[in-house]
Each structure stands twice: as C-alpha cells, then as structure tokens.
CSV table of C-alpha atoms in Angstrom, one decimal:
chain,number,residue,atom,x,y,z
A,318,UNK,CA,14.5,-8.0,2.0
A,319,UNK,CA,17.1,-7.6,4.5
A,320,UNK,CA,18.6,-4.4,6.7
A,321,UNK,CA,22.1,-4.4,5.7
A,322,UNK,CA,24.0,-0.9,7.3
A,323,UNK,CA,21.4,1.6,6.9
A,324,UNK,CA,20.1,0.2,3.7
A,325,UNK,CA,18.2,-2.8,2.0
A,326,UNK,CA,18.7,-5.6,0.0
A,327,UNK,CA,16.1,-5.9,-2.4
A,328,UNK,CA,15.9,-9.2,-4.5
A,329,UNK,CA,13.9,-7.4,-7.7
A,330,UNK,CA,13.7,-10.6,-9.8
A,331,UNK,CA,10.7,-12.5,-10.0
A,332,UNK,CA,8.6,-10.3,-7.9
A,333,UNK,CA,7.4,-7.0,-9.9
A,334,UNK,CA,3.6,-8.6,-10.3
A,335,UNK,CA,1.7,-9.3,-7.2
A,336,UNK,CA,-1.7,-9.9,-9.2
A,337,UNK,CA,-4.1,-11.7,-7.1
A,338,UNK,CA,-4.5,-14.7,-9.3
A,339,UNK,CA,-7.9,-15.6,-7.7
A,340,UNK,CA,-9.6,-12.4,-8.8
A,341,UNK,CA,-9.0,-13.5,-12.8
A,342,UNK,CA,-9.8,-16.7,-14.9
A,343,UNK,CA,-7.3,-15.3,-17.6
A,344,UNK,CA,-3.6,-16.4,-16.2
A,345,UNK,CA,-1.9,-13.2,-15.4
A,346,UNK,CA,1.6,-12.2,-16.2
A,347,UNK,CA,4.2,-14.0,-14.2
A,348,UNK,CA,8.0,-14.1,-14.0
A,349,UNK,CA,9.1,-16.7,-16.7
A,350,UNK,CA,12.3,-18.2,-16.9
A,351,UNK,CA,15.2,-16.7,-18.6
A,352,UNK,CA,15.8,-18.4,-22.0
A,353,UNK,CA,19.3,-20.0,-22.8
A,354,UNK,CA,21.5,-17.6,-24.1
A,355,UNK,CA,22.7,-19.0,-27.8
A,356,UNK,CA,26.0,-21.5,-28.2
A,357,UNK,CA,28.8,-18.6,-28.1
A,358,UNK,CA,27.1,-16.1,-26.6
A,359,UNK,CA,27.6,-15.1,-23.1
A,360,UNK,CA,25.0,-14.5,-20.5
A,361,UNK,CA,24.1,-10.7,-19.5
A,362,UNK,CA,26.2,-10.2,-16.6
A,363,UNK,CA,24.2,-9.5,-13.1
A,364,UNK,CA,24.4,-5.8,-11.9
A,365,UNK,CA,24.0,-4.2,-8.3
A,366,UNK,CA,22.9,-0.9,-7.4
A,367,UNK,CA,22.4,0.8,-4.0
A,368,UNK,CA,19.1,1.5,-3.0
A,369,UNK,CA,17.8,3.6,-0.3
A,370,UNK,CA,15.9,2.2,2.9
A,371,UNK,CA,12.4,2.6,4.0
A,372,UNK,CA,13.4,4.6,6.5
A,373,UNK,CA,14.8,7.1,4.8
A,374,UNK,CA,11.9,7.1,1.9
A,375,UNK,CA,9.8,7.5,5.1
A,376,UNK,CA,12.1,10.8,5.7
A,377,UNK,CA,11.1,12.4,2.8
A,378,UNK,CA,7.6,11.3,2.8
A,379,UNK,CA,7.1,13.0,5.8
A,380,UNK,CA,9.2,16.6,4.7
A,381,UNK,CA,8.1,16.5,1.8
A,382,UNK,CA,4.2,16.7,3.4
A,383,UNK,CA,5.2,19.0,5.1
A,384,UNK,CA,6.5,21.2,2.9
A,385,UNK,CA,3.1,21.0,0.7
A,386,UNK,CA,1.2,21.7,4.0
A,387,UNK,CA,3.9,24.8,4.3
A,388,UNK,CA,2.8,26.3,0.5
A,389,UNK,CA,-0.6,25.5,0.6
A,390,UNK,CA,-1.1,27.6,3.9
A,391,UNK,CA,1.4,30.2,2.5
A,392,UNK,CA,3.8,29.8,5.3
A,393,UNK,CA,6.8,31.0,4.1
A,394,UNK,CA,8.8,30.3,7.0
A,395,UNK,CA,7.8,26.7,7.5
A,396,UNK,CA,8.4,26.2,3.9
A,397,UNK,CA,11.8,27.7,3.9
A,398,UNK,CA,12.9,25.4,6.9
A,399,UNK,CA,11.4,22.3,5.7
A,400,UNK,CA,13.2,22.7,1.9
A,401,UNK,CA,16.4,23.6,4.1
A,402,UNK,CA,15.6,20.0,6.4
A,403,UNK,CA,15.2,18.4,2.7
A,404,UNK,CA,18.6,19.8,1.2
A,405,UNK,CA,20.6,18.7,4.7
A,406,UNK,CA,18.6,14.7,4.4
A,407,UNK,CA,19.7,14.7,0.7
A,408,UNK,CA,23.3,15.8,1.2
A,409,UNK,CA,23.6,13.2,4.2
A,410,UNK,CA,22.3,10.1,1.7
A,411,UNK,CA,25.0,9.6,-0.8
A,412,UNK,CA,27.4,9.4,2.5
A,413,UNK,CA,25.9,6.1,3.5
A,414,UNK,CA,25.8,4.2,0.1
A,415,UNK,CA,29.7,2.9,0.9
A,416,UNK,CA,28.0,1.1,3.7
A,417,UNK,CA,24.8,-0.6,1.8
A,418,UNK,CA,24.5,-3.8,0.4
A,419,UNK,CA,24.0,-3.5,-3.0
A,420,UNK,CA,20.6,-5.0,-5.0
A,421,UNK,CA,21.2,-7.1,-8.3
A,422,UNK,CA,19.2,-6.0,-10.8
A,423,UNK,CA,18.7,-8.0,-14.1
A,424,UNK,CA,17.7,-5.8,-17.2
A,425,UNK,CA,17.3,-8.5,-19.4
A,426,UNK,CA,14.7,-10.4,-17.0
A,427,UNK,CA,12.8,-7.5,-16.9
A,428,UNK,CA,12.5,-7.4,-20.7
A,429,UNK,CA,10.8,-11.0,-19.9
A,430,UNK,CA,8.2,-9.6,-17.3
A,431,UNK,CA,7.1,-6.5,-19.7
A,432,UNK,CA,6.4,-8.8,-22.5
A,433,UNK,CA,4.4,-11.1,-20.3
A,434,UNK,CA,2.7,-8.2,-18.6
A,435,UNK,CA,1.8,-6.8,-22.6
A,436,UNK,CA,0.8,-10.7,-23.4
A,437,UNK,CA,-2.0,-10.9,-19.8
A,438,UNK,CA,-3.6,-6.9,-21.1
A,439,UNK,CA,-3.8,-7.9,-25.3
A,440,UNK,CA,-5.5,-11.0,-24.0
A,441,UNK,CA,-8.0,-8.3,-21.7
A,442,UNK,CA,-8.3,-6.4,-24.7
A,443,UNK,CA,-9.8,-9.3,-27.0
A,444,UNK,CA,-12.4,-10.5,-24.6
A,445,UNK,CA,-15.8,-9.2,-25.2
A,446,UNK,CA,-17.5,-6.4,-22.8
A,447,UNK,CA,-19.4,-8.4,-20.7
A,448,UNK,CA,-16.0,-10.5,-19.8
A,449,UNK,CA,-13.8,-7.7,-19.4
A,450,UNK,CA,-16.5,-6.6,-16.9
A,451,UNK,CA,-16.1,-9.5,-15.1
A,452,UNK,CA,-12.5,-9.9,-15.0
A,453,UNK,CA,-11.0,-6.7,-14.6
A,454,UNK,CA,-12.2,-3.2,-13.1
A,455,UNK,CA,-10.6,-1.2,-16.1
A,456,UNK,CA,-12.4,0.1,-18.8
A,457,UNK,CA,-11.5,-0.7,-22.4
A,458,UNK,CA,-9.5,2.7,-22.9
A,459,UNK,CA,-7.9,2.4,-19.9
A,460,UNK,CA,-6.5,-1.0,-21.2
A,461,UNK,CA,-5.8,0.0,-24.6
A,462,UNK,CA,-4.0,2.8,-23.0
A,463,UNK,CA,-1.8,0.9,-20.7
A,464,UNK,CA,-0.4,-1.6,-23.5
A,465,UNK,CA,0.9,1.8,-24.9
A,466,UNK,CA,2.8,2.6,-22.2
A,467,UNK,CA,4.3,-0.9,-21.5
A,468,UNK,CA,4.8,-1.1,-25.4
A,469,UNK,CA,6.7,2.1,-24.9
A,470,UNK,CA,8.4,1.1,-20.8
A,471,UNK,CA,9.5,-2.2,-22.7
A,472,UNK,CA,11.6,-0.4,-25.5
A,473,UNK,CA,13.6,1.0,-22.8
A,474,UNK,CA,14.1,-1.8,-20.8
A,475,UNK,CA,14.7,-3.6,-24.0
A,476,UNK,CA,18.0,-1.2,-24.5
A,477,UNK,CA,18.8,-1.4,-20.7
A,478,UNK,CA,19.0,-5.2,-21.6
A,479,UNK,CA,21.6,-4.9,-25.1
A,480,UNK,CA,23.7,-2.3,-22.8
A,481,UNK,CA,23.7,-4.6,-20.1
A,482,UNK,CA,25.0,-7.7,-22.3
A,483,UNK,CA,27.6,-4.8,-24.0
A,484,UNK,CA,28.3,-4.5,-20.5
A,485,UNK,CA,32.0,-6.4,-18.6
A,486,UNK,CA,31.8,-6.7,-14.9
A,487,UNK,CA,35.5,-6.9,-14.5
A,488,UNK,CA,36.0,-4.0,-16.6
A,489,UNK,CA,37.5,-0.9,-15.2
A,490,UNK,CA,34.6,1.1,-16.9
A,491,UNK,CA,31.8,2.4,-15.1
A,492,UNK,CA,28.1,0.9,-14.8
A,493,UNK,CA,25.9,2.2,-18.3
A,494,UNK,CA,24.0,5.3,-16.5
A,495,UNK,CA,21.4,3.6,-19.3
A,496,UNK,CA,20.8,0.9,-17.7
A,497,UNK,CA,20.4,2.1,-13.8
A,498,UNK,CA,18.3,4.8,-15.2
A,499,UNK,CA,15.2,3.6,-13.5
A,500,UNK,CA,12.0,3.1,-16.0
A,501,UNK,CA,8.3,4.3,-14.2
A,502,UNK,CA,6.3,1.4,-13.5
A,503,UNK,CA,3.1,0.6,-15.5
A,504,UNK,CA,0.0,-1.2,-15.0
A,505,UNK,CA,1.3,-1.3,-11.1
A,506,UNK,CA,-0.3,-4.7,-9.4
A,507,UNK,CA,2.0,-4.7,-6.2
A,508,UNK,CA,3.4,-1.8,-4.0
A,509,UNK,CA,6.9,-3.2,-4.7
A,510,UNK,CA,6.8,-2.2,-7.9
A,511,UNK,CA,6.5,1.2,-7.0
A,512,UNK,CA,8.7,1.0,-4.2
A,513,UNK,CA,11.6,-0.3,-6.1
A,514,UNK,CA,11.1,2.8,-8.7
A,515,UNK,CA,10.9,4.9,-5.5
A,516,UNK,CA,14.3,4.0,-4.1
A,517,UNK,CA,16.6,4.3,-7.4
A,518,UNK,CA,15.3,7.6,-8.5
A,519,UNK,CA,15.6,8.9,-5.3
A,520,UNK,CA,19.5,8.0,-5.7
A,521,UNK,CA,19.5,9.9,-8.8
A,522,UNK,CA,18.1,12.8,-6.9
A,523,UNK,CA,20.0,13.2,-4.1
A,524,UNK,CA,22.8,13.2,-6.9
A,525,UNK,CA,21.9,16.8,-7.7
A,526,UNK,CA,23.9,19.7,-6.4
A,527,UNK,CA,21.6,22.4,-7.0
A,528,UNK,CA,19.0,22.3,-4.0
A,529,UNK,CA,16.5,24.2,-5.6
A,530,UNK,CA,16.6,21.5,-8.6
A,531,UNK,CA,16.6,18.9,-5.5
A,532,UNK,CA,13.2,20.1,-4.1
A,533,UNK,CA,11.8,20.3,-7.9
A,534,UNK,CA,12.6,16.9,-8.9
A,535,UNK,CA,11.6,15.3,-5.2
A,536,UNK,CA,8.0,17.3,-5.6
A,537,UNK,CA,8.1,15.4,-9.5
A,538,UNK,CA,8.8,12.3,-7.9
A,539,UNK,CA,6.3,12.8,-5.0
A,540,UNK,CA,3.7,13.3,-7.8
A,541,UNK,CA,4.2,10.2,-9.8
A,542,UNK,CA,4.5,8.4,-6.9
A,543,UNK,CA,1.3,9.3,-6.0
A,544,UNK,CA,0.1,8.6,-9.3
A,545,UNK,CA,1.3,5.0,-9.1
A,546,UNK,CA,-0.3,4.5,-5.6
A,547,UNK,CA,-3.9,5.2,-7.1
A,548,UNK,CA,-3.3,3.1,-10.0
A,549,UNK,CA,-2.4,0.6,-7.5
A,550,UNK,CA,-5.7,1.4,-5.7
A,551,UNK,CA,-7.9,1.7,-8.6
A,552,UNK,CA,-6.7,-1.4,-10.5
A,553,UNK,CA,-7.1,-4.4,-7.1
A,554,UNK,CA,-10.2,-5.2,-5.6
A,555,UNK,CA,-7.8,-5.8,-2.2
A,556,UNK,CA,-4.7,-4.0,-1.5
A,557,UNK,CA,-2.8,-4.5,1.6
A,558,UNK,CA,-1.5,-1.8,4.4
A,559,UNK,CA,1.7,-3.5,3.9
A,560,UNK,CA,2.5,-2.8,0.7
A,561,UNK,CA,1.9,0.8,0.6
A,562,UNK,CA,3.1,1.6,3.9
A,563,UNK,CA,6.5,2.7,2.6
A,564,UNK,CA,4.9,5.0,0.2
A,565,UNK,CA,2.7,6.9,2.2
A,566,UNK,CA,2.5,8.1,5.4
A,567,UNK,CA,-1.0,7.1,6.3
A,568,UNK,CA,-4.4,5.3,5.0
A,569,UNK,CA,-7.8,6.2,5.8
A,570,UNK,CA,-10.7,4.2,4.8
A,571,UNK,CA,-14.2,6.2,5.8
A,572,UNK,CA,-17.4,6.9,3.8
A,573,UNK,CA,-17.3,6.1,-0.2
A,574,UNK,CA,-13.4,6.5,0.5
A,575,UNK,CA,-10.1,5.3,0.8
A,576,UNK,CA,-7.5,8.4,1.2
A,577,UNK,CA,-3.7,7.0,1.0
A,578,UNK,CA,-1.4,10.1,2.1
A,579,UNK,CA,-2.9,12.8,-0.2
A,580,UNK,CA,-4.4,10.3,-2.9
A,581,UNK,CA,-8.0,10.4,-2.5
A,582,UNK,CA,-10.0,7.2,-4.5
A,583,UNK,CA,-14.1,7.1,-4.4
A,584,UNK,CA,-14.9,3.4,-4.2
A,585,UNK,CA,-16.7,1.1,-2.2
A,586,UNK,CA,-15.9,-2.1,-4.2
A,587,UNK,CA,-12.1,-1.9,-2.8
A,588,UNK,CA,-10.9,-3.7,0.4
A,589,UNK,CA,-7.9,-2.9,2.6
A,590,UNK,CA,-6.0,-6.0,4.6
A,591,UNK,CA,-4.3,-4.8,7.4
A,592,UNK,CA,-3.4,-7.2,10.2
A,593,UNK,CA,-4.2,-6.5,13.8
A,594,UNK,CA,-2.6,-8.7,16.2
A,595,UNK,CA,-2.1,-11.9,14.8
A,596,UNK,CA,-4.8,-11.5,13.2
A,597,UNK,CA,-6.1,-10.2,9.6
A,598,UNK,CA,-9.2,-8.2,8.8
A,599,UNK,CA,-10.6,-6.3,6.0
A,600,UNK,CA,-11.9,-2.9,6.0
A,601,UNK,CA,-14.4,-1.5,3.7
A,602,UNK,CA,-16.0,1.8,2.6
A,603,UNK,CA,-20.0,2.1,2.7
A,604,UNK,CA,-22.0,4.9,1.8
A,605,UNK,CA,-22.1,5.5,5.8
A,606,UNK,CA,-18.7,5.0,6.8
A,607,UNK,CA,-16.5,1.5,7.3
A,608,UNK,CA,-17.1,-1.8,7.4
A,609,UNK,CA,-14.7,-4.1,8.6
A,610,UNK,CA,-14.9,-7.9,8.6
A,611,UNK,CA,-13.6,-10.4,10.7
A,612,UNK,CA,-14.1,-14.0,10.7
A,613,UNK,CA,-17.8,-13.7,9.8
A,614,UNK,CA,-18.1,-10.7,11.8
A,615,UNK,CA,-19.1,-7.3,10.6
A,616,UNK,CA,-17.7,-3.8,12.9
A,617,UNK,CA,-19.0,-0.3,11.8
A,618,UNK,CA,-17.4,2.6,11.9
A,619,UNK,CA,-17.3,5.9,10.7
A,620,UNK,CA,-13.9,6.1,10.3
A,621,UNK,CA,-10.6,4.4,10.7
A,622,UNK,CA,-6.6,5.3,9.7
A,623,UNK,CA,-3.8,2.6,9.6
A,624,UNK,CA,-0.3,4.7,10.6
A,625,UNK,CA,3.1,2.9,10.7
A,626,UNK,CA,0.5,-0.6,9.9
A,627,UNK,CA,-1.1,0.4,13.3
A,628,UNK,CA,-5.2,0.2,13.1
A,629,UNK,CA,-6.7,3.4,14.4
A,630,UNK,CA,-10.1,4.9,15.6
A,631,UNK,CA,-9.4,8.7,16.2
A,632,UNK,CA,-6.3,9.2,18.2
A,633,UNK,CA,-6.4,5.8,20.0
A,634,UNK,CA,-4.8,2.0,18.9
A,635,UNK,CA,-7.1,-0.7,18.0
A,636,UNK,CA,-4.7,-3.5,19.1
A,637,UNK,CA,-7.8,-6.3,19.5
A,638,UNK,CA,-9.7,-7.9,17.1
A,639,UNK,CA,-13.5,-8.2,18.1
A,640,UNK,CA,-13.8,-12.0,17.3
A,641,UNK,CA,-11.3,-12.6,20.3
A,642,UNK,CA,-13.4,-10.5,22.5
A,643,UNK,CA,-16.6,-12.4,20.9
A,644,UNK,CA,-15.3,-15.7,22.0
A,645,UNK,CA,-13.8,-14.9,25.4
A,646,UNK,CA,-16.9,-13.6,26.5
A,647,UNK,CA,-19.2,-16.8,24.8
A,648,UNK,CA,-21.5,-14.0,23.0
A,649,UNK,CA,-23.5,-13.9,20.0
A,650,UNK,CA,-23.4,-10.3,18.6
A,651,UNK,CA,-26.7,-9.0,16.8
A,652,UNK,CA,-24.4,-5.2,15.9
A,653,UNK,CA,-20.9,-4.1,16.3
A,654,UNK,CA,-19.5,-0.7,16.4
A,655,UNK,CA,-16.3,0.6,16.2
A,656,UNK,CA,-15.9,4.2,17.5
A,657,UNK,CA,-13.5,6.9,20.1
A,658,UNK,CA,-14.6,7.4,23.2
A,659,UNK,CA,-12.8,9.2,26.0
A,660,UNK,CA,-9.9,8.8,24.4
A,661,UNK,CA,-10.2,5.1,24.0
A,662,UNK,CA,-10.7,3.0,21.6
A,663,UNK,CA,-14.4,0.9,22.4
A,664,UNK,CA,-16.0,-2.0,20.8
A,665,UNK,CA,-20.3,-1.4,21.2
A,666,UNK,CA,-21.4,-5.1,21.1
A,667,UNK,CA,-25.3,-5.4,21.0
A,668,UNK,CA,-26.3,-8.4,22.8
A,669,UNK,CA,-30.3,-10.0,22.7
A,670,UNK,CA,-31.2,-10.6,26.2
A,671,UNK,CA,-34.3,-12.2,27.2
A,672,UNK,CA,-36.9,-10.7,30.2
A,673,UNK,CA,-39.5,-10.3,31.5
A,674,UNK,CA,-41.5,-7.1,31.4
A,675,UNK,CA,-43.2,-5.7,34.9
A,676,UNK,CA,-42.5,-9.3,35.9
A,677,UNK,CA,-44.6,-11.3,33.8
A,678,UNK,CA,-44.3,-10.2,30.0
A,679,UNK,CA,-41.8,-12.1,27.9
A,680,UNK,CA,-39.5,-9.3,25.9
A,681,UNK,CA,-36.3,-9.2,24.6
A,682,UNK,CA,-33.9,-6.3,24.7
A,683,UNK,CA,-30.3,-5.3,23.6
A,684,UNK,CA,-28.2,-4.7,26.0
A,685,UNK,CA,-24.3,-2.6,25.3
A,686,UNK,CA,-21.1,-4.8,25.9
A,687,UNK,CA,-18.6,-2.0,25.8
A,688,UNK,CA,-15.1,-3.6,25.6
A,689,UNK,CA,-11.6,-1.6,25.3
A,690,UNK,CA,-10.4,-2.5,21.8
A,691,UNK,CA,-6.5,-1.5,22.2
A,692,UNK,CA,-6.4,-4.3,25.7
A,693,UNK,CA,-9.8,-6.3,25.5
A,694,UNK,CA,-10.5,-4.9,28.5
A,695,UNK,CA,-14.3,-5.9,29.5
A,696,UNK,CA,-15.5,-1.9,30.5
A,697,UNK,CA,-19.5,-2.1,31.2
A,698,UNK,CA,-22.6,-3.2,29.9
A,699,UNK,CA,-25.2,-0.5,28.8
A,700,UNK,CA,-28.8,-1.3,29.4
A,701,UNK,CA,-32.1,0.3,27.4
A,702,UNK,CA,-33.4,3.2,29.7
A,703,UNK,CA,-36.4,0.8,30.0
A,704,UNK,CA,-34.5,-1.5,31.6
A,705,UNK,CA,-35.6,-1.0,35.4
A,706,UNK,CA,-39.2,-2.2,34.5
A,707,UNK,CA,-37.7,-5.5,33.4
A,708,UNK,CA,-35.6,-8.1,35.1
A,709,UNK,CA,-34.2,-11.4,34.0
C-alpha cells in the first residue's frame, strides 16, 4: 500500500483472508490461482477504482463519533455543526480523486476467493462437535449461517465477474456501476477486508447530493462497519492493533473486555498484538483487568487503550517494554504492574530481597522497583514499611 496524492494504492488481489493458519488443522481458504481462460476467449480485463485514504476514513470516524456523542446527549447545536463539518468533508472528497492512483480490482478473482472461503466453512460444518470445538470459536448456527451469506455475496460477485468480462477497456463506455458496486464482506478474517469495503462505499457516498441522505447512509455504513469489526473480533483468537486501526478510533482492552471504538466484545479467550517499540506484546482481558505478556513476562493492569497504535495507561504513553527494563537492570521479577501515576506512566516491579531481621533473622522481602514506562527511566525503589528493622 502506497500514498500516492492524498490517496492509496491498494493491491486487493490475493489478500482478502488473513486467517491465522496455525490456529486450524483444516487448510483455510486461500487465494488460488486464476484458471486459464478457454482457447478463444479473452481474459476479464483488469479494472481500477479510486479509493479513499486512511486519513480521510479517519476524518469521518472521528465526526461521525462525534456526531453520535452530539444525539445521544441531545445537543442539538453540536449535532447541527458536526453534520454541517460532515457535508463540507464529503463535498471536498470527490475533488481529490483526479489526483489518486487508482486500485485494480479483479471481479473474477474474487469469485475464486468466495468459493474457497464457502469450500474452508462446509468443510467446518461436517466435522463433528467436539472438532468444531477445537478448531473454530463459532458455533454450528453461526457457521451454517455464514455459508448463507457467502452463498448469497458470491452470486453477486459472480455477476460483477460476467459484467466485467462483457466489459472493453478501450471502450468509450463507462465502467459497469455493477461491478464497482462494492459487496459487504462475510466471514471477515482480516481488517483489510473490511477496510477495502470501507473505502469504495464511502466513494459512493460522498457521491450523494442530498446532505441529509449523506449523514443517513454514512451512520448505515458506520453501523455495518462496526458490525464487521466484531465479527472480526469474535471470530480470531489474536487480532492485531494494526489492522483495525483504520476503522476505529481507539481500542481498550480491561476487565472481561475488549471495546474497539463503540463495539464492546465480552471475552477473555481473545488477544490483542500491538507493538511497542520494536517490540511486540500481547494484551489480554482477565476477570480483574489486563494481562499483557512479554517474552515470558506477565504485566497487570487494570486497564490500557492503544490510540493512533500508541500503547496507553490513562492519559500517559507506554513507549517501553518491561523485558528491556528487566534486563538493563539484571532483575528477576516475582510481580509486575502496569498502572498511572502522577501523570506518568510506571512499571511496579516486585523484587525478592534477602535480610536479615533485627540483625540476625534470615527474611526475605519485596521491595518496589518503580521505573518510567514511556523513557525507562529508573524512578525509586519502594521498601515494606518494615523495612527499617532489617538490613541487608
């Protein structure tokens, strides 16, 4: 994916399903090639479209929060200048499409990664309950139910595909509205799936004149958006920051919970991969807060948010991971917390510590390494208020 004038380039073919291939014994779908096109038949020709950038999906993701905020609190005046900030952003759009790079599209390969997406659920749907169990999350009417939509999603693209062979490049006619007409993901296993359906209905949108049809279809949109982004959720066992950071505008992860924007999934069998640094850690729900793991190394918390791929505690940056700080400092950490304080963002490290009570006693005690986590910053060490009848 490239910037090109405002816009992107987005190469669609071959990567619609980002299934985790480790989490499954039965090989999911995959991008096959394209079969040979019969002696004396031509190829389907390859189309472009302009898509908007993430940028300006970030735009509306933002007014378009705002502007639920607005009704929910019943502020009319906020609402009314937010839909008027919404109208201006979608008249300015179409003016920058003569500067984007357009994205091929390929209507016909897509037919392809339906029908191997139909063949990886039907072969879900035979296997017994116990092995469904173990390879997917989904219940058995939730798969039954998705190979009803793709059966239904692959009709369409199936026509996009005959108008798309029907269809001459060097023509003078325009392109088939048919076949840019985008078609709603299904079964979503990567977030450029959904991004990719984002970006070419929000062209058709910002097509309409009437602003008050404008503001109906984005708030549509919004909602099956959302929609997509918890099946997205609900259907991986690890989903990364990166891929959803387009769609919404942040991603909390406390107890039992991962929120993403205003989609709100109970779990604490789901993982989220964001990457701090150079680094990349995983962060967990628990019944108590957050776990997150890195390299063999467990950090509670009650709460963290990941905005613009930026790890957060509170208000401040987490810009450190704690193994680095564990092997600077040559410790061995028996607890590690994760937590706000004074406006900073603190690693607790609980260290064992071996004294000698009133002199003489053999003990052991924990002592507090407290260590900035946005510059690694050693900060103080925190001794048990029994600590002044011990010494080392």
């Amino acid at each position: 994916m490239s910037e090109t004038g405002g816009s992107f380039k987005i190469e669609l073919r071959g990567k619609a399903w980002g299934i985790e291939s480790s989490y499954f014994s039965i090989a999911p779908p995959t991008a096959p090639v394209s079969e040979k096109p019969s002696e004396g038949s031509a190829p389907p020709k390859d189309l472009s479209v302009c898509y908007v950038s993430d940028k300006l999906i970030g735009y509306y993701n933002q007014l378009l929060l705002e502007l639920k905020k607005a009704e929910l609190a019943g502020d009319k005046e906020k609402a009314r200048v937010t839909t008027e900030r919404i109208s201006t952003l979608a008249q300015e759009t179409p003016k920058g499409w003569e500067l984007c790079e357009e994205a091929p599209i390929d209507r016909c390969q897509d037919v392809e990664l339906w029908s191997s997406k139909i063949a990886y659920y039907k072969k879900l749907s035979a296997l017994s309950d116990p092995d469904l169990k173990k390879e997917t999350s989904r219940s058995r009417e939730e798969i039954e139910k998705t190979l009803t939509e793709l059966s239904v999603g692959l009709q369409k693209v199936r026509e996009q595909c005959r108008a798309q062979k029907e269809y001459t490049v060097t023509s003078a006619k325009p392109l088939p509205p048919s076949v840019v007409e985008p078609v709603k993901p299904v079964a979503v296993e990567s977030g450029q799936e959904i991004s990719s359906y984002y970006r070419a209905y929000l062209e058709k949108v910002t097509n309409i004149v009437s602003v008050e049809d404008q503001i109906k279809e984005l708030k549509t949109l919004r909602g099956e958006i959302d929609k997509l982004v918890r099946d997205l959720i609900e259907g991986k066992r690890e989903i990364r920051v990166s891929e959803i950071s387009g769609l919404v505008t942040e991603v909390q992860v406390s107890r039992g919970q991962i929120k993403a924007g205003d989609v709100v999934v109970k779990t604490m069998e789901k993982k989220i991969i964001v990457d701090v640094g150079e680094e990349e850690i995983s962060i967990e729900p628990t019944k108590k807060g957050g776990l997150i793991k890195d390299k063999g190394l467990e950090v509670k918390v009650e709460e963290v948010s990941i905005k613009d791929e930026i790890l957060r505690v509170g208000n401040s940056e987490v810009k450190v991971v704690v193994s680095d700080i564990v092997a600077n400092l040559e410790i061995s950490p028996t607890s590690i917390e994760l937590k706000e304080e004074n406006e900073k963002a603190i690693y607790s490290i609980g260290v064992r510590e071996a004294r000698k009570l009133l002199g003489f006693i053999p003990v052991t005690i924990t002592i507090r390494i407290i260590v900035n986590a946005t510059n690694g910053n050693f900060l103080e060490e925190r001794l048990p208020w029994y600590s002044f009848l011990t010494r080392k």
